[in-house]
CSV table of C-alpha atoms in Angstrom, one decimal:
chain,number,residue,atom,x,y,z
A,1,UNK,CA,0.6,60.5,-7.0
A,2,UNK,CA,2.7,62.0,-4.2
A,3,UNK,CA,4.9,59.9,-2.0
A,4,UNK,CA,4.5,61.2,1.6
A,5,UNK,CA,7.3,59.7,3.6
A,6,UNK,CA,7.0,62.0,6.6
A,7,UNK,CA,5.4,61.4,10.0
A,8,UNK,CA,1.8,62.3,10.7
A,9,UNK,CA,0.9,64.5,13.6
A,10,UNK,CA,-0.8,61.6,15.4
A,11,UNK,CA,2.4,59.5,15.2
A,12,UNK,CA,4.5,62.4,16.6
A,13,UNK,CA,2.0,63.0,19.5
A,14,UNK,CA,2.1,59.3,20.4
A,15,UNK,CA,5.9,59.2,20.4
A,16,UNK,CA,6.1,62.4,22.6
A,17,UNK,CA,3.5,60.9,25.0
A,18,UNK,CA,5.5,57.7,25.3
A,19,UNK,CA,8.7,59.7,26.0
A,20,UNK,CA,6.9,61.7,28.6
A,21,UNK,CA,5.5,58.6,30.4
A,22,UNK,CA,9.0,56.9,30.4
A,23,UNK,CA,10.7,60.0,31.8
A,24,UNK,CA,8.2,60.4,34.6
A,25,UNK,CA,8.8,56.8,35.5
A,26,UNK,CA,12.6,57.1,35.5
A,27,UNK,CA,13.0,60.5,37.2
A,28,UNK,CA,12.2,59.2,40.8
A,29,UNK,CA,14.8,56.5,40.4
A,30,UNK,CA,17.4,59.0,39.3
A,31,UNK,CA,16.6,61.2,42.4
A,32,UNK,CA,16.9,58.2,44.7
A,33,UNK,CA,20.3,57.3,43.2
A,34,UNK,CA,21.5,60.9,43.6
A,35,UNK,CA,20.4,60.9,47.3
A,36,UNK,CA,22.3,57.6,48.0
A,37,UNK,CA,25.4,59.1,46.4
A,38,UNK,CA,25.1,62.2,48.6
A,39,UNK,CA,24.5,60.1,51.7
A,40,UNK,CA,27.7,58.1,50.9
A,41,UNK,CA,29.5,61.4,50.7
A,42,UNK,CA,28.2,62.4,54.2
A,43,UNK,CA,29.4,59.0,55.5
A,44,UNK,CA,32.9,59.6,54.0
A,45,UNK,CA,33.1,63.0,55.5
A,46,UNK,CA,32.1,61.5,58.9
A,47,UNK,CA,34.9,58.9,58.7
A,48,UNK,CA,37.4,61.6,57.8
A,49,UNK,CA,36.1,63.7,60.7
A,50,UNK,CA,36.5,60.6,63.0
A,51,UNK,CA,40.2,60.2,62.0
A,52,UNK,CA,40.8,63.9,62.6
A,53,UNK,CA,39.2,63.7,66.0
A,54,UNK,CA,41.3,60.7,67.0
A,55,UNK,CA,44.5,62.4,65.8
A,56,UNK,CA,43.5,65.5,67.8
A,57,UNK,CA,43.0,63.4,70.9
A,58,UNK,CA,46.3,61.7,70.5
A,59,UNK,CA,48.1,65.1,70.4
A,60,UNK,CA,45.9,67.0,72.9
A,61,UNK,CA,44.9,64.2,75.3
A,62,UNK,CA,41.3,65.1,75.0
A,63,UNK,CA,38.6,65.5,72.4
A,64,UNK,CA,37.2,69.0,71.5
A,65,UNK,CA,34.9,69.6,74.4
A,66,UNK,CA,31.5,71.2,74.6
A,67,UNK,CA,28.0,69.8,73.8
A,68,UNK,CA,27.2,73.2,72.2
A,69,UNK,CA,30.1,72.9,69.8
A,70,UNK,CA,28.6,73.3,66.3
A,71,UNK,CA,29.8,71.2,63.4
A,72,UNK,CA,31.2,74.3,61.7
A,73,UNK,CA,33.2,75.2,64.8
A,74,UNK,CA,34.5,71.7,65.1
A,75,UNK,CA,35.6,71.7,61.5
A,76,UNK,CA,37.4,75.0,62.0
A,77,UNK,CA,39.2,73.8,65.2
A,78,UNK,CA,40.4,70.7,63.3
A,79,UNK,CA,41.4,72.6,60.2
A,80,UNK,CA,43.3,75.3,62.2
A,81,UNK,CA,45.3,72.6,63.9
A,82,UNK,CA,46.0,70.9,60.5
A,83,UNK,CA,43.9,67.8,61.3
A,84,UNK,CA,41.8,68.5,58.3
A,85,UNK,CA,43.4,69.7,55.0
A,86,UNK,CA,40.2,71.6,53.9
A,87,UNK,CA,36.8,72.3,55.2
A,88,UNK,CA,34.3,69.8,53.8
A,89,UNK,CA,31.1,70.9,52.0
A,90,UNK,CA,27.7,69.5,52.6
A,91,UNK,CA,26.9,67.4,49.5
A,92,UNK,CA,23.2,68.3,49.7
A,93,UNK,CA,23.7,72.1,49.8
A,94,UNK,CA,27.1,72.2,48.1
A,95,UNK,CA,28.1,74.8,50.7
A,96,UNK,CA,30.2,74.7,53.8
A,97,UNK,CA,28.5,72.9,56.7
A,98,UNK,CA,26.2,75.0,58.8
A,99,UNK,CA,24.3,74.1,62.0
A,100,UNK,CA,21.1,75.3,60.2
A,101,UNK,CA,21.4,72.7,57.4
A,102,UNK,CA,18.4,70.4,57.3
A,103,UNK,CA,19.8,67.8,54.8
A,104,UNK,CA,23.2,66.1,55.2
A,105,UNK,CA,23.7,67.4,58.7
A,106,UNK,CA,26.4,66.0,61.0
A,107,UNK,CA,26.1,66.4,64.8
A,108,UNK,CA,29.0,66.2,67.3
A,109,UNK,CA,28.4,65.5,71.0
A,110,UNK,CA,31.2,65.4,73.5
A,111,UNK,CA,30.7,63.0,76.4
A,112,UNK,CA,32.6,64.3,79.3
A,113,UNK,CA,32.2,61.3,81.6
A,114,UNK,CA,33.8,59.0,79.0
A,115,UNK,CA,36.2,61.6,77.4
A,116,UNK,CA,34.5,60.5,74.2
A,117,UNK,CA,32.2,61.7,71.4
A,118,UNK,CA,29.3,60.7,69.3
A,119,UNK,CA,29.0,61.7,65.6
A,120,UNK,CA,25.6,61.4,64.0
A,121,UNK,CA,25.0,61.9,60.3
A,122,UNK,CA,21.7,62.4,58.4
A,123,UNK,CA,20.6,62.2,54.8
A,124,UNK,CA,18.0,64.3,53.0
A,125,UNK,CA,15.5,63.4,55.7
A,126,UNK,CA,16.8,65.0,59.0
A,127,UNK,CA,14.8,62.4,61.0
A,128,UNK,CA,16.7,59.4,59.6
A,129,UNK,CA,20.2,58.7,60.9
A,130,UNK,CA,22.4,57.2,58.2
A,131,UNK,CA,25.5,56.7,60.3
A,132,UNK,CA,26.4,57.0,64.0
A,133,UNK,CA,30.1,56.8,65.1
A,134,UNK,CA,31.4,56.9,68.6
A,135,UNK,CA,34.7,56.0,70.4
A,136,UNK,CA,33.3,54.3,73.5
């Protein structure tokens, strides 16, 4: 009599099915954790940008002006004047910031009446503000 010590096809199919079910349950949690980490990175970039803006204002007496100033232009101004050591990259796109980015976007608005600014940052959903910073 033979001693069959292997797995049957049914046993293998059951194990593969269980692994598939578990992976589909865990994948959304992994994506949510990755999005939270990327949002934390956007917040960190915004705080760095705020420090650079304050240093610029101390030296120049005014914040970079213009409501139409794009975030990439703002980063370039601050980098050229050595307020930023390097241009940050968007954690959602892994590319330099662009005004056309839909995820991880940062908006800068200069408020002339207050000689101030507002920074707004967004996560994967461009309709949800994750952080708003201002100096007034």
